[in-house]
Coordinates of C-alpha atoms in Angstrom, one line a residue:
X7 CA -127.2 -67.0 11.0
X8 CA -130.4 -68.6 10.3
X9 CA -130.4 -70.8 13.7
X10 CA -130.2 -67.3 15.1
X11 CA -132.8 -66.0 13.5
X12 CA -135.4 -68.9 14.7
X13 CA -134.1 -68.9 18.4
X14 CA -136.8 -68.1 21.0
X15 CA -137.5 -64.3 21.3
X16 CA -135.5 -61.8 24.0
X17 CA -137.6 -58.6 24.3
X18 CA -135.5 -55.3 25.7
X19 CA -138.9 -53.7 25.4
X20 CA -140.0 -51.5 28.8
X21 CA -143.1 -53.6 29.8
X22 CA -140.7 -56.9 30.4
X23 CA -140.8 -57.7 34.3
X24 CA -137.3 -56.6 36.1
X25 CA -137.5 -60.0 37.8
X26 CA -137.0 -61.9 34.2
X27 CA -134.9 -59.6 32.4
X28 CA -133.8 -59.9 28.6
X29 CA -130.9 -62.0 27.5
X30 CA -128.1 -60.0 26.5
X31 CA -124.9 -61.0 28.0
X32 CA -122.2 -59.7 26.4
X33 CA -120.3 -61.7 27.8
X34 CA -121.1 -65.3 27.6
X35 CA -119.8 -69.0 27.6
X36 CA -122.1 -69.2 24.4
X37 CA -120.3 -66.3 22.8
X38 CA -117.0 -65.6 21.9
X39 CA -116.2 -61.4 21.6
X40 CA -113.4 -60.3 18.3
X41 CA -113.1 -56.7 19.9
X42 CA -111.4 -54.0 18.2
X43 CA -108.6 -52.7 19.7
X44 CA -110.8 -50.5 22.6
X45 CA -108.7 -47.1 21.7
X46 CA -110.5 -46.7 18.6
X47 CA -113.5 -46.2 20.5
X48 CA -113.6 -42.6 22.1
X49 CA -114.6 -42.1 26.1
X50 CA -115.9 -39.3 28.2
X51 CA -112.5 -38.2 29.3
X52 CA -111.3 -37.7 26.1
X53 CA -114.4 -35.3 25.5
X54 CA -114.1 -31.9 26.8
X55 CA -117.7 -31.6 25.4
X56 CA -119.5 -34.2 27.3
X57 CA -122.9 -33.2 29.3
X58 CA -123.0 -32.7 33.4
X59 CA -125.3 -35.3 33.7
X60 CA -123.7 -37.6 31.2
X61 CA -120.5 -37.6 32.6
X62 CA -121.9 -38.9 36.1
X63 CA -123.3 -41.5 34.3
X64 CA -120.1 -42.2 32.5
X65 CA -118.1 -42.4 35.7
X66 CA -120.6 -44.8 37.0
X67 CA -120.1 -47.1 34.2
X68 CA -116.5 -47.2 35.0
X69 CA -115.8 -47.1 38.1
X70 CA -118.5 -49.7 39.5
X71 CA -118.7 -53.6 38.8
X72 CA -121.5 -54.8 36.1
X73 CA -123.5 -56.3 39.5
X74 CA -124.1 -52.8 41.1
X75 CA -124.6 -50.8 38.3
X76 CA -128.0 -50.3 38.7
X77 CA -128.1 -49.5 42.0
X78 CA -125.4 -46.9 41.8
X79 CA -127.4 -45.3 38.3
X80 CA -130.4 -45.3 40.2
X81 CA -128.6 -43.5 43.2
X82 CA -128.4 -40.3 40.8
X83 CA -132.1 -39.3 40.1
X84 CA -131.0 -38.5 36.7
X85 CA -134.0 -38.9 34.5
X86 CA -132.2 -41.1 31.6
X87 CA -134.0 -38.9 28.4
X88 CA -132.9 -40.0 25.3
X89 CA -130.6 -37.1 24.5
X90 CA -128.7 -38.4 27.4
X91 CA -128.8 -41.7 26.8
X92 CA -127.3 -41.0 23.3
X93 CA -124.3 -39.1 24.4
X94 CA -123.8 -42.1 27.5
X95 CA -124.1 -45.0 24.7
X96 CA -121.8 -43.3 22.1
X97 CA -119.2 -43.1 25.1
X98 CA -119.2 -46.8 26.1
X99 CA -118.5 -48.7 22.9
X100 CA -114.7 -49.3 25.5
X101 CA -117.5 -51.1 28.0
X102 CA -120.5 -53.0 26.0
X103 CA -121.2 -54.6 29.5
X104 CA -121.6 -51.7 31.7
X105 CA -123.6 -50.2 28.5
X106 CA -126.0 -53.0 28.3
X107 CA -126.7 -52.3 31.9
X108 CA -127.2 -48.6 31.4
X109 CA -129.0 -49.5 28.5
X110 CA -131.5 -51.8 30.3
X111 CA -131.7 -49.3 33.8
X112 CA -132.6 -46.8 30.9
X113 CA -135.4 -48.3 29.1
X114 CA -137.1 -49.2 32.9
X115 CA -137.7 -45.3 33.3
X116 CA -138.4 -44.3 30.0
X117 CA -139.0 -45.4 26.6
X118 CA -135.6 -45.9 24.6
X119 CA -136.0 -43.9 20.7
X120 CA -134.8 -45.5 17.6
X121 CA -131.7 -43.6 17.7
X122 CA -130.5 -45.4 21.4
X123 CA -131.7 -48.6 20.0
X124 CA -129.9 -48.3 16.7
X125 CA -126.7 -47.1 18.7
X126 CA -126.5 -50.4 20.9
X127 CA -126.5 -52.8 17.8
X128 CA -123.9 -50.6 16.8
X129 CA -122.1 -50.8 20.1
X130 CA -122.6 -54.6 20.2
X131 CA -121.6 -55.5 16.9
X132 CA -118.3 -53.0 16.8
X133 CA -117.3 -55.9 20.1
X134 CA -117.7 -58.4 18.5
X135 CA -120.9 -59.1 20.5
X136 CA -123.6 -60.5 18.0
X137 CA -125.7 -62.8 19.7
X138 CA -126.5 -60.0 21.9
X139 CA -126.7 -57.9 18.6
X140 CA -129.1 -60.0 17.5
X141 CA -131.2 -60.3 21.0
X142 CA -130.9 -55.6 20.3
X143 CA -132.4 -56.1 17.0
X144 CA -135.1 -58.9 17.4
X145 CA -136.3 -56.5 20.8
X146 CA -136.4 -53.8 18.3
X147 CA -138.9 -55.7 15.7
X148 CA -141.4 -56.4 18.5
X149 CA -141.0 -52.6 19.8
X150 CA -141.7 -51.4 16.4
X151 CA -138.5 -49.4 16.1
X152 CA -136.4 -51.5 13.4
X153 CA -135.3 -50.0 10.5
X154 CA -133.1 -50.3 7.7
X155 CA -129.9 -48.1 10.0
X156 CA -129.9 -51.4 12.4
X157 CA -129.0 -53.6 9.5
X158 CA -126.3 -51.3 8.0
X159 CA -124.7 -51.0 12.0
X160 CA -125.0 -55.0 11.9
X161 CA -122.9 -54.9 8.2
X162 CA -120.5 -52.2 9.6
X163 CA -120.3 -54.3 13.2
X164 CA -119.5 -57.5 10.7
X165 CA -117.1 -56.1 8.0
X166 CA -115.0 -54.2 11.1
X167 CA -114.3 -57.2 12.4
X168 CA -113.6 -59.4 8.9
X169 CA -117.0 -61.5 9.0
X170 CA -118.1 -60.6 5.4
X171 CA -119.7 -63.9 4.6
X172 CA -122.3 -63.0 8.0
X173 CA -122.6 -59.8 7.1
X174 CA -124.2 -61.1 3.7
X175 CA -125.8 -63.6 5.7
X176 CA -127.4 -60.9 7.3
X177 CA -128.8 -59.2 4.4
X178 CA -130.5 -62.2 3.2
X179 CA -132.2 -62.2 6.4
X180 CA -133.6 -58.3 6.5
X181 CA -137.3 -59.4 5.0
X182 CA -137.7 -61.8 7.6
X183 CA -137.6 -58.7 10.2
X184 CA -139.7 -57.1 7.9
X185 CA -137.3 -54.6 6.1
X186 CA -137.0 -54.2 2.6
X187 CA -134.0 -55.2 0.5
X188 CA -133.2 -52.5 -1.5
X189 CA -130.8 -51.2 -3.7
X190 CA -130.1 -48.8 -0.5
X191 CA -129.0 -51.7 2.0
X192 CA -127.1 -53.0 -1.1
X193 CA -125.4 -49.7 -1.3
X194 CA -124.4 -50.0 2.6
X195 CA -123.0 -53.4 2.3
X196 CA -121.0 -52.6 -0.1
X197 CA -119.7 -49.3 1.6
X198 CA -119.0 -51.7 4.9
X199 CA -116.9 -54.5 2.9
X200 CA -115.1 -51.4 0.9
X201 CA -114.3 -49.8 4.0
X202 CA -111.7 -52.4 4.6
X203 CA -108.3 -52.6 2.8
X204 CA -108.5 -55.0 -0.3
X205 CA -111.7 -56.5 -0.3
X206 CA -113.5 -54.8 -3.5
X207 CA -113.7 -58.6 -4.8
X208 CA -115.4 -59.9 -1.7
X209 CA -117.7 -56.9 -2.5
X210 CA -118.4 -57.6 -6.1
X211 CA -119.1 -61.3 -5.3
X212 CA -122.0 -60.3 -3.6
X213 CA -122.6 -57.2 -6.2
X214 CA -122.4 -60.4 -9.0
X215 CA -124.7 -62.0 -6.7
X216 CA -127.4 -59.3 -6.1
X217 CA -127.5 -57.4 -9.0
X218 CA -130.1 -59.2 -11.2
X219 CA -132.6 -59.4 -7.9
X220 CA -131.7 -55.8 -7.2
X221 CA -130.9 -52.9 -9.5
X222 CA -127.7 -51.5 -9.2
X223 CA -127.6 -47.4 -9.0
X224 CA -125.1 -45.4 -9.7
X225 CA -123.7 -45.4 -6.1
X226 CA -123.3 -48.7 -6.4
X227 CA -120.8 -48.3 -9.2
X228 CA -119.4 -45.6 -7.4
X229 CA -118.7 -47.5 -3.8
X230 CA -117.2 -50.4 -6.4
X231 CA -114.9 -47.7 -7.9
X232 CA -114.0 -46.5 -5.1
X233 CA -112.4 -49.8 -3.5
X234 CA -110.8 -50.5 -6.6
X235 CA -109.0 -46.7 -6.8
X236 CA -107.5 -47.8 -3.0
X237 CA -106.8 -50.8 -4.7
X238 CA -104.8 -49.5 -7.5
X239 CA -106.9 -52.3 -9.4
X240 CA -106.9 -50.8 -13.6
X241 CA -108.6 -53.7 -14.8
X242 CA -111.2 -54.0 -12.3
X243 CA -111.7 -50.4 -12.6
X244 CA -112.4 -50.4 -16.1
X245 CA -114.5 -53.0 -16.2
X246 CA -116.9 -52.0 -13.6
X247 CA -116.9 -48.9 -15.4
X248 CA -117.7 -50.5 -18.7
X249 CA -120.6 -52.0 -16.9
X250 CA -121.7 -48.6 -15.2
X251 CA -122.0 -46.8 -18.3
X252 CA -124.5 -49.4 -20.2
X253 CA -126.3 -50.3 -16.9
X254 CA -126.9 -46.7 -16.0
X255 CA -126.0 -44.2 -18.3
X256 CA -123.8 -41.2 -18.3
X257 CA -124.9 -38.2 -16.0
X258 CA -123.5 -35.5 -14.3
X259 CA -124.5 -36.5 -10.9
X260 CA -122.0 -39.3 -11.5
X261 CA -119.0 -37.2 -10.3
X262 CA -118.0 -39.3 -7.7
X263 CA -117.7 -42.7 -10.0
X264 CA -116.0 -40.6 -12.5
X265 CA -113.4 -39.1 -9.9
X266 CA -112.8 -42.7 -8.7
X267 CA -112.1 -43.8 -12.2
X268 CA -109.9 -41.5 -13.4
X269 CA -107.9 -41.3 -10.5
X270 CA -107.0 -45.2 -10.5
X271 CA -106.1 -44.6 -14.3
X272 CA -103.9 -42.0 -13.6
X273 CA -102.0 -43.6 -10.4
X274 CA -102.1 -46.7 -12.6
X275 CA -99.5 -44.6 -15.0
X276 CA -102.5 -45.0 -18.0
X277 CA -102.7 -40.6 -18.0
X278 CA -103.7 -41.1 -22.1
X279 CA -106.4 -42.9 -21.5
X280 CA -107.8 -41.1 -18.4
X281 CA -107.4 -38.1 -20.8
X282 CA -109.5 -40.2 -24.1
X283 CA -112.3 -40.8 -21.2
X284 CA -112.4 -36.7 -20.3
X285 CA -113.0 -36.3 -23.9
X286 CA -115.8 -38.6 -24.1
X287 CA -117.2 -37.3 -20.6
X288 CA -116.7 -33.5 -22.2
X289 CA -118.9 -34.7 -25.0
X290 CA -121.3 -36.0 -22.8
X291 CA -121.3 -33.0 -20.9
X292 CA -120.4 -34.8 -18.1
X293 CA -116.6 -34.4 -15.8
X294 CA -115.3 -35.3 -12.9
X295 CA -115.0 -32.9 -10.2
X296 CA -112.6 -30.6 -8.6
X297 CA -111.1 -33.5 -6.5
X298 CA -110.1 -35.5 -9.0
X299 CA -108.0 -32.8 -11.1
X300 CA -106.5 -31.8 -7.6
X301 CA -105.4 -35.7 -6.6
X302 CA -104.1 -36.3 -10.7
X303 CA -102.1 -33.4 -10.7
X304 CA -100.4 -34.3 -7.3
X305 CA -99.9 -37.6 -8.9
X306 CA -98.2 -36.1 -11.9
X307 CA -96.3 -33.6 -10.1
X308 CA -94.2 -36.5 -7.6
X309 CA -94.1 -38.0 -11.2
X310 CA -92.3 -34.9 -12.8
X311 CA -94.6 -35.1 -15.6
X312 CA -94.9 -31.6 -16.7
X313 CA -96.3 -32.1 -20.1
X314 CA -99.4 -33.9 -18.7
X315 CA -99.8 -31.8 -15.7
X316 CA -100.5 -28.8 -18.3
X317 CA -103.1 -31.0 -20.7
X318 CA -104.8 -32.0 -17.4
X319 CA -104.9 -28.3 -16.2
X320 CA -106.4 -26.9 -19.7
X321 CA -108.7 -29.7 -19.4
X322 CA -110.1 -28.5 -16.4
X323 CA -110.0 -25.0 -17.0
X324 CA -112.3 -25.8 -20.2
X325 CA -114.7 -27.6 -17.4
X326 CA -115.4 -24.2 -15.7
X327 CA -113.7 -25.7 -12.5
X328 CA -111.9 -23.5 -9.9
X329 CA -108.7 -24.7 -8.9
X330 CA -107.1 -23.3 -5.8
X331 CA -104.2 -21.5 -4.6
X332 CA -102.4 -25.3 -3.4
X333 CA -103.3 -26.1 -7.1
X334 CA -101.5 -23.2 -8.0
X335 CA -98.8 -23.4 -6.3
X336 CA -97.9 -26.9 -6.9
X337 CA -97.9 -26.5 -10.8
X338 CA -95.5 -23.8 -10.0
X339 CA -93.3 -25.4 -8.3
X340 CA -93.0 -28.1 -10.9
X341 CA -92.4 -25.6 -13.5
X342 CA -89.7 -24.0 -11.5
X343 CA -88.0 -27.7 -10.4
X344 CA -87.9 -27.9 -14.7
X345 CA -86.5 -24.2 -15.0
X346 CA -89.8 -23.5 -17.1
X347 CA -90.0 -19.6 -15.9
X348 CA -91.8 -18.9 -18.3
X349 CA -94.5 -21.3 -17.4
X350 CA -94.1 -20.4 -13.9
X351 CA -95.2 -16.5 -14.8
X352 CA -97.7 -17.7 -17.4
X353 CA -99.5 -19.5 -14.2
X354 CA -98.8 -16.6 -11.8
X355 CA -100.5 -14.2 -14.4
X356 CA -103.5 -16.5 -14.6
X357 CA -104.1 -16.5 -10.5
X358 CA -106.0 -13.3 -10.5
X359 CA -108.5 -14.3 -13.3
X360 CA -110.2 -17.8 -11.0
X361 CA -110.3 -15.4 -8.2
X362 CA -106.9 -17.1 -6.3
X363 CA -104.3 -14.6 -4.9
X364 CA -100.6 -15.4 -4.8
X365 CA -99.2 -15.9 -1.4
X366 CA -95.9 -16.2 -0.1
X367 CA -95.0 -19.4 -1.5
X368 CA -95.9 -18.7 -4.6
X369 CA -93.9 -15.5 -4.6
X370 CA -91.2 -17.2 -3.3
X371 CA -90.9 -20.4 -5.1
X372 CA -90.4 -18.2 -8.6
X373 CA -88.1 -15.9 -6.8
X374 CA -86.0 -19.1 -6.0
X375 CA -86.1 -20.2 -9.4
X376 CA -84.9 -16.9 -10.7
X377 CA -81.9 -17.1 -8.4
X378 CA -81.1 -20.3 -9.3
X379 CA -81.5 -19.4 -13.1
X380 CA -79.4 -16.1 -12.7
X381 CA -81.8 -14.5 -14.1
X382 CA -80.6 -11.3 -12.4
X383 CA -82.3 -8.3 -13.8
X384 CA -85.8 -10.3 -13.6
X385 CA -84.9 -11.1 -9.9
X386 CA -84.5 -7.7 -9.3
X387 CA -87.8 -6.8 -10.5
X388 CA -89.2 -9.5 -8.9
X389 CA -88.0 -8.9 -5.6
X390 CA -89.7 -5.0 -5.9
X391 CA -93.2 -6.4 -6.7
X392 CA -93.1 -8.9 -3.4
X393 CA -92.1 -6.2 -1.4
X394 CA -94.9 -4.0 -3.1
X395 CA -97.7 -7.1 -2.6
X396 CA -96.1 -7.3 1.1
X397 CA -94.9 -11.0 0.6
X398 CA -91.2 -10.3 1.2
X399 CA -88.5 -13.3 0.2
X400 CA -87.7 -15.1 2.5
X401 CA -83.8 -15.1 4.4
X402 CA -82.7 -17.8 2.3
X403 CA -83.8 -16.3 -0.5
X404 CA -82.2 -13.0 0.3
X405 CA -79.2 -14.9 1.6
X406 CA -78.8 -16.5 -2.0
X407 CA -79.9 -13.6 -4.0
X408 CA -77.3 -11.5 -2.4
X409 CA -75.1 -13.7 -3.4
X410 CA -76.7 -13.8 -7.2
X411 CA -76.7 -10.2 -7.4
X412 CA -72.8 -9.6 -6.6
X413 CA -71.8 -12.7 -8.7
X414 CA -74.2 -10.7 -11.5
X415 CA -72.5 -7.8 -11.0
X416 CA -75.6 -5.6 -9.5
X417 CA -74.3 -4.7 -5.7
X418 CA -76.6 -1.5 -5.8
X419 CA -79.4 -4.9 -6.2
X420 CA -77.6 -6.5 -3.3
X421 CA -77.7 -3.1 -0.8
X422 CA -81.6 -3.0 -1.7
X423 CA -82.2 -6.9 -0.3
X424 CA -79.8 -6.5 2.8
X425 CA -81.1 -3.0 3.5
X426 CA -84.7 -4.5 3.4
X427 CA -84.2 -7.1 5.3
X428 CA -82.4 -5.1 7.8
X429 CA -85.1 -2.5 8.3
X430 CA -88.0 -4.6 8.3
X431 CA -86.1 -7.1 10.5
X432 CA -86.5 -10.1 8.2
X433 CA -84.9 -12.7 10.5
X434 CA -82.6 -14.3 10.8
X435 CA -79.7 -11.5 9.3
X436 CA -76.9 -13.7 9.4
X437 CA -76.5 -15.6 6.7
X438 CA -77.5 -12.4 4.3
X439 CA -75.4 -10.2 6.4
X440 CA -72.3 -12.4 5.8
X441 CA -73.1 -12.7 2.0
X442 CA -73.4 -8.9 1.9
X443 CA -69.9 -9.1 3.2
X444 CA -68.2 -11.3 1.2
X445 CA -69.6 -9.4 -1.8
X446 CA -68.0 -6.6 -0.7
X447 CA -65.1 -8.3 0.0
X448 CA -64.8 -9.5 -3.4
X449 CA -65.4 -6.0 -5.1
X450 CA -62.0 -4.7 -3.0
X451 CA -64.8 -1.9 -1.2
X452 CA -63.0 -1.6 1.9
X453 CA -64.3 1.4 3.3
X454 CA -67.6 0.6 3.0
X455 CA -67.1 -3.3 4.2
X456 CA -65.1 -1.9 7.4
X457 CA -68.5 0.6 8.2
X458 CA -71.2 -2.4 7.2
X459 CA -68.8 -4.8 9.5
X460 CA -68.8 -2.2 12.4
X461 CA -72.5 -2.0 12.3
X462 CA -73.4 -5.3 12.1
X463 CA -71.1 -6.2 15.1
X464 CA -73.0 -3.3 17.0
X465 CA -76.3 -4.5 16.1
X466 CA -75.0 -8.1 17.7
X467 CA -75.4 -9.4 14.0
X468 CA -72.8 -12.6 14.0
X469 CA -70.0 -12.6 11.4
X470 CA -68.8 -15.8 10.9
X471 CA -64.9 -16.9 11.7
X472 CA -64.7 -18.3 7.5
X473 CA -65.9 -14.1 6.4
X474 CA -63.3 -13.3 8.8
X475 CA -60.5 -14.8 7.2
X476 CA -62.0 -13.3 3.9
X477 CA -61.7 -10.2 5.5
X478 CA -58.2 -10.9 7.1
X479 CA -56.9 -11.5 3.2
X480 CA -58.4 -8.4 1.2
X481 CA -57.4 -6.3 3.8
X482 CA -53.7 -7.3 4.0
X483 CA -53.9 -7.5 0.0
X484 CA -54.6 -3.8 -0.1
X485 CA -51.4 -3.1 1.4
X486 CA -52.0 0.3 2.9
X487 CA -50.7 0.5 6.6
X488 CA -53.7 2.0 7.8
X489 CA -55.6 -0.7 5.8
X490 CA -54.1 -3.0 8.0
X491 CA -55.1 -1.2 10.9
X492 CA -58.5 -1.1 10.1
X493 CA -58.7 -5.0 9.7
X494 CA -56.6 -4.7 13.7
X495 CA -59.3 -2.7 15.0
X496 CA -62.0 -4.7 13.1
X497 CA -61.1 -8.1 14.8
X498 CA -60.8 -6.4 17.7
X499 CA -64.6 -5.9 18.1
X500 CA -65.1 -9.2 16.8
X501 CA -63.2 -11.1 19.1
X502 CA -64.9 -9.3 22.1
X503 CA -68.6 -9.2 20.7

């Protein structure tokens, strides 16, 4: 990195003669490109948004070989401003050569801003291109236009591509090119190793490395934190932790370290002791934020852990945060997978005092439960205030609580669902219709199955061939001659519907 550093200097600045251009090849016998995979860089056609002029200039880049680029660009009379250049350079990262072209045929006709510069070191290092990179950013020191954002493209271009060790290598070389080492180019190395999957520790070797030269902040701590919640790395966790709170303190603008920590705690299955450090954070009127109750709960809900689910929800509550109707819903659904209905309603009632409205899945969900729970004169209750709030159940539901209703010995409840359901066409009516039936069926009301049957055949409503046979046996059980006839004339209509 350092031979790089002392090779002879290749301007990209306006006032270099065309006839002895600067020496960015992309590529090169001397260079050796470790491209991403080219779809994960977007292009003009995939952008319904892109400029008139830009897209010209796009399809020019694509459609032309590098060696008559710049007659073809020229060929426009598009004045290359550096708005357009922007939207051109962040649609070429798929063709660094055609863009280093562009970006050269640019900065002839006017003067490139820090923003264009800035976007080809990007562009360059994401290919893997970092000689040329370096050419970009050593132009950019002799324009006057380098800055602190080239460096952290040249640590993002590095760490996308697995070269941590020159990516530090190119932080130890920022004060030659004039920019300070800071804690904030600390911050974005950090953020580019973390970015990738399980490297925290190549991370906090250079952390280790760089901390007594350069103060860590609390974003440091957090970025740290952060790798080692994707991680799933407890010890590491703590730790770092440890070492935040002596280093820097305990504030409340630390939300983001203190989401990261708790989280890996509780994903690490150590809930107590995520819950001892909300106590300590309570009492120094500090707490994690919104996220990380939302991301524990969901962690202790796929656990089935209801008796922590409820500390970690009273905990919040006590932190003034607002959780939200998913929130909601999810702790009701866990209650209702335990049969807690009680805790189910307790939740519901509390809804309206954070400002969060039941919807239908929350409506629904305890409806389900009190089906399941035969808890029959509660369902029917329940089923009046959905209606009421215009959240109806849904068919299932009305299939099965049909069902619930006969086997409870309520058919008047039963009439009310199917009735409902028919009038307000709550589709599909099969399944409930053929409940409805059987219920019937099983309460020997003939007269009033053979009328519902007629109807429901008329309405194009489909009776199964299994409520059929139902039918077929409680009607030959009664006996009656003209029973029987009923049940003849019945089939009848089913056979030809």
């Amino acid at each position: 990195m350092e031979a790089i550093a002392r090779k002879p200097s290749y301007s990209l600045s306006t006032s270099v003669p065309l006839e002895n251009p600067p020496r960015i090849i992309p590529y090169s016998s001397s260079q050796t490109s470790t491209q991403q995979p080219q779809h994960q860089f977007p292009t003009y056609l995939e952008n319904p948004d892109v400029s008139p002029m830009a897209r010209i200039l796009c399809e020019i880049l694509t459609k032309n070989p590098p060696q008559g680029l710049e007659n073809a660009l020229s060929s426009t009379l598009i004045k290359p401003t550096p708005e357009i250049v922007e939207e051109v350079l962040n649609l070429s990262f798929r063709s660094p050569a055609a863009a280093v072209v562009f970006f050269r045929w640019a900065g002839m006709i006017q003067k490139h801003s820090a923003s264009c510069w800035n976007l080809m070191v990007d562009l360059l290092g994401k290919n893997g291109l970092f000689e040329s990179m370096w050419d970009v950013i050593r132009s950019m020191k002799q324009e006057g236009v380098l800055s602190m954002a080239a460096f952290v493209s040249a640590f993002r271009g590095y760490c996308s591509l697995d070269k941590f060790n020159e990516a530090v290598m190119a932080f130890d070389l920022m004060e030659r090119y004039g920019i300070q080492a800071d804690v904030v180019a600390v911050n974005s190395l950090l953020s580019a190793i973390c970015r990738k999957d399980n490297e925290t520790t190549k991370a906090l070797e250079f952390f280790e490395r760089i901390k007594t030269r350069i103060p860590p902040d609390a974003d440091s701590y957090s970025i740290l934190l952060e790798g080692w919640e994707k991680e799933g790395n407890v010890a590491k966790a703590k730790k770092t932790f440890g070492e935040m709170v002596i280093r820097v303190g305990w504030s409340p603008q630390n939300e983001a370290a203190y989401n990261a920590f708790l989280t890996t705690l509780v994903r690490g299955s150590q809930v107590d002791e995520a819950i001892k450090f909300l106590e300590i954070m309570k009492g120094k009127n500090c707490s994690p934020g919104l996220k990380f109750f939302s991301d524990a709960l969901d962690t202790l809900i796929e656990l089935n852990d209801t008796a922590h689910v409820v500390v970690l929800w009273d905990m919040m509550a006590s932190s003034r945060l607002l959780p939200n109707l998913r929130m909601f819903n999810s702790i009701i659904a866990l209650l209702c997978d335990n049969n807690d209905i009680d805790g189910a309603f307790s939740f519901l009632d509390k809804m309206v005092f954070y400002g969060v409205f039941p919807d239908s899945l929350t409506y629904n969900t305890i409806f389900q439960c009190l089906i399941k729970n035969k808890r029959v004169r509660e369902a029917g209750g329940f089923f009046f205030e959905m209606v009421k709030n215009e959240w109806p159940p849904t068919h299932s539901n009305c299939a099965a609580a049909i069902k619930m209703f006969f086997d409870g010995y309520d058919p008047q409840m039963a009439g009310e669902i199917w009735t409902y359901m028919f009038r307000n066409h709550v589709l599909p009516l099969e399944e409930s219709s053929n409940a409805f039936l059987i219920g019937l069926c099983d309460m020997g009301r003939l007269t009033e199955l053979r009328r519902l049957a007629e109807k429901m055949l008329d309405r194009n409503i489909g009776i199964k061939e299994s409520t059929m046979a139902k039918l077929k046996h409680a009607f030959n059980k009664d006996g009656r001659s003209t029973t029987r006839d009923a049940y003849d004339s019945l089939i009848r209509k089913w056979k030809s519907s």
